[in-house]
Coordinates of N, CA, C and O in Angstrom, one line a residue:
M1 N 176.8 -305.4 274.6 CA 177.1 -305.9 276.0 C 177.8 -304.9 276.8 O 178.6 -304.1 276.2
R2 N 177.1 -304.4 277.9 CA 177.7 -303.4 278.7 C 179.0 -304.1 279.5 O 178.8 -305.1 280.1
I3 N 180.4 -303.4 279.5 CA 181.2 -303.9 280.2 C 181.4 -303.3 281.6 O 181.1 -302.1 281.7
L4 N 181.4 -304.2 282.6 CA 181.4 -303.6 283.8 C 182.5 -302.9 284.4 O 183.6 -303.2 283.7
K5 N 182.3 -302.0 285.5 CA 183.8 -301.3 285.8 C 183.6 -301.4 287.4 O 182.7 -301.9 288.2
P6 N 184.9 -301.1 288.0 CA 185.0 -301.1 289.3 C 184.0 -300.5 290.1 O 183.4 -299.3 289.6
G7 N 183.4 -300.9 291.0 CA 182.1 -300.3 291.9 C 180.8 -300.9 291.4 O 179.8 -300.7 292.2
D8 N 180.7 -301.3 290.2 CA 179.5 -302.2 289.6 C 179.2 -303.2 290.4 O 180.2 -303.8 290.9
P9 N 178.0 -303.8 290.8 CA 177.9 -304.9 291.5 C 178.3 -306.3 290.9 O 178.1 -306.2 289.6
C10 N 179.0 -307.0 291.6 CA 179.3 -308.3 291.0 C 178.1 -309.2 290.7 O 177.1 -309.3 291.5
P11 N 177.9 -309.6 289.5 CA 176.8 -310.6 289.1 C 176.7 -311.8 290.0 O 175.7 -312.4 290.0
C12 N 177.9 -312.3 290.7 CA 177.9 -313.5 291.3 C 177.4 -313.4 292.8 O 176.9 -314.1 293.4
C13 N 178.0 -312.2 293.3 CA 177.7 -312.1 294.7 C 177.2 -310.6 295.1 O 176.8 -310.6 296.4
G14 N 177.0 -309.8 294.2 CA 176.4 -308.6 294.4 C 177.3 -307.5 295.2 O 176.9 -306.3 295.3
Q15 N 178.4 -307.8 295.7 CA 179.5 -306.7 295.9 C 180.2 -306.1 295.2 O 180.3 -306.4 294.0
P16 N 180.5 -304.9 295.5 CA 181.1 -304.0 294.3 C 182.3 -304.5 293.9 O 183.2 -305.3 294.6
I17 N 182.6 -304.5 292.5 CA 183.8 -305.0 291.9 C 184.8 -304.2 292.2 O 184.8 -302.9 292.2
K18 N 185.9 -304.7 292.7 CA 187.2 -304.0 293.2 C 188.0 -303.7 292.0 O 188.0 -304.1 290.9
E19 N 188.9 -302.5 292.2 CA 189.9 -302.0 291.2 C 190.8 -303.0 291.1 O 191.2 -304.0 292.0
G20 N 191.5 -303.0 290.0 CA 192.8 -303.8 289.5 C 192.6 -305.3 289.2 O 193.2 -306.2 289.2
L21 N 191.3 -305.7 289.0 CA 190.9 -307.1 288.4 C 191.4 -307.1 287.0 O 191.5 -306.3 286.3
P22 N 192.2 -308.4 286.6 CA 192.4 -308.6 285.4 C 191.2 -308.4 284.3 O 190.1 -308.5 284.5
T23 N 191.7 -307.9 283.2 CA 190.5 -307.7 282.0 C 189.7 -309.1 281.7 O 188.5 -308.8 281.6
E24 N 190.4 -310.1 281.7 CA 189.8 -311.4 281.4 C 188.7 -311.6 282.5 O 187.5 -311.9 282.3
T25 N 188.9 -311.1 283.7 CA 188.0 -311.5 284.8 C 186.6 -310.3 284.7 O 185.6 -310.8 284.8
I26 N 186.9 -309.3 284.4 CA 185.9 -308.2 284.1 C 185.2 -308.4 282.8 O 184.0 -308.4 283.1
M27 N 185.6 -309.1 281.9 CA 184.9 -309.6 280.8 C 184.0 -310.9 281.1 O 182.9 -310.8 280.6
L28 N 184.6 -311.7 281.9 CA 183.8 -312.8 282.6 C 182.5 -312.4 283.1 O 181.4 -312.9 282.9
L29 N 182.7 -311.4 284.1 CA 181.7 -311.1 284.8 C 180.7 -310.2 284.1 O 179.6 -310.3 284.2
S30 N 181.1 -309.4 283.2 CA 180.3 -308.7 282.0 C 179.4 -309.6 281.5 O 178.3 -309.6 281.3
W31 N 180.0 -310.7 280.9 CA 179.4 -311.9 280.2 C 178.4 -312.6 280.9 O 177.2 -312.6 280.6
L32 N 178.7 -312.7 282.4 CA 177.7 -313.3 283.3 C 176.5 -312.5 283.6 O 175.3 -312.9 283.6
Q33 N 176.8 -311.2 283.7 CA 175.7 -310.3 283.9 C 174.9 -310.2 282.5 O 173.7 -310.0 282.7
E34 N 175.4 -310.1 281.4 CA 174.6 -310.0 280.4 C 173.8 -311.2 280.2 O 172.6 -311.1 279.8
G35 N 174.1 -312.6 280.5 CA 173.3 -313.7 280.6 C 172.0 -313.5 281.7 O 171.0 -313.9 281.2
K36 N 172.4 -313.1 282.7 CA 171.3 -312.6 283.7 C 170.3 -311.8 283.3 O 169.2 -312.0 283.5
D37 N 170.8 -310.8 282.7 CA 170.0 -309.7 282.0 C 169.2 -310.4 281.0 O 167.7 -310.1 281.0
L38 N 169.6 -311.1 279.9 CA 168.9 -311.7 278.9 C 167.7 -312.7 279.6 O 166.6 -312.7 279.0
L39 N 168.2 -313.5 280.7 CA 167.2 -314.4 281.2 C 166.2 -313.8 281.8 O 164.9 -314.3 281.7
A40 N 166.5 -312.5 282.6 CA 165.4 -311.8 283.3 C 164.4 -311.3 282.2 O 163.3 -311.3 282.3
A41 N 164.9 -311.0 281.0 CA 164.3 -310.2 279.9 C 163.3 -311.3 279.1 O 162.3 -311.0 278.9
T42 N 163.7 -312.5 279.3 CA 162.9 -313.4 278.5 C 162.1 -314.3 279.4 O 161.3 -315.1 278.9
K43 N 162.1 -314.2 280.8 CA 161.4 -314.9 281.7 C 159.8 -314.6 281.5 O 159.5 -313.5 281.3
G44 N 159.1 -315.8 281.2 CA 157.8 -315.5 281.0 C 157.4 -315.3 279.6 O 156.1 -315.3 279.4
V45 N 158.2 -315.2 278.6 CA 158.0 -315.1 277.2 C 157.7 -316.5 276.8 O 158.4 -317.5 277.0
K46 N 156.6 -316.6 276.1 CA 156.2 -317.7 275.5 C 157.1 -318.3 274.3 O 157.3 -317.5 273.4
N47 N 157.6 -319.7 274.4 CA 158.3 -320.2 273.4 C 157.5 -320.8 272.4 O 157.0 -321.9 272.5
E48 N 157.4 -320.2 271.2 CA 156.5 -320.6 270.2 C 157.0 -322.0 269.5 O 156.2 -322.6 268.8
T49 N 158.1 -322.4 269.7 CA 158.6 -323.5 269.0 C 158.4 -324.8 269.9 O 158.3 -325.9 269.2
T50 N 158.1 -324.5 271.1 CA 157.9 -325.8 271.9 C 156.6 -325.7 272.7 O 156.1 -326.8 273.0
D51 N 155.8 -324.7 272.7 CA 154.6 -324.5 273.4 C 153.4 -324.5 272.2 O 153.4 -323.7 271.4
H52 N 152.7 -325.6 272.2 CA 151.8 -325.7 271.4 C 150.2 -325.8 271.7 O 150.0 -326.2 272.7

């Protein structure tokens, strides 16, 4: 997982992440971005367990 840094776009609103946010907030935003990236990567991939 890539840890977001100040200036990176926020995964929620797209605005640049501000300096001075608590570590917990940065980790949560990074986790959300990771989920969005995984969803985008798997979009359109056939699920072999449910598609027969």
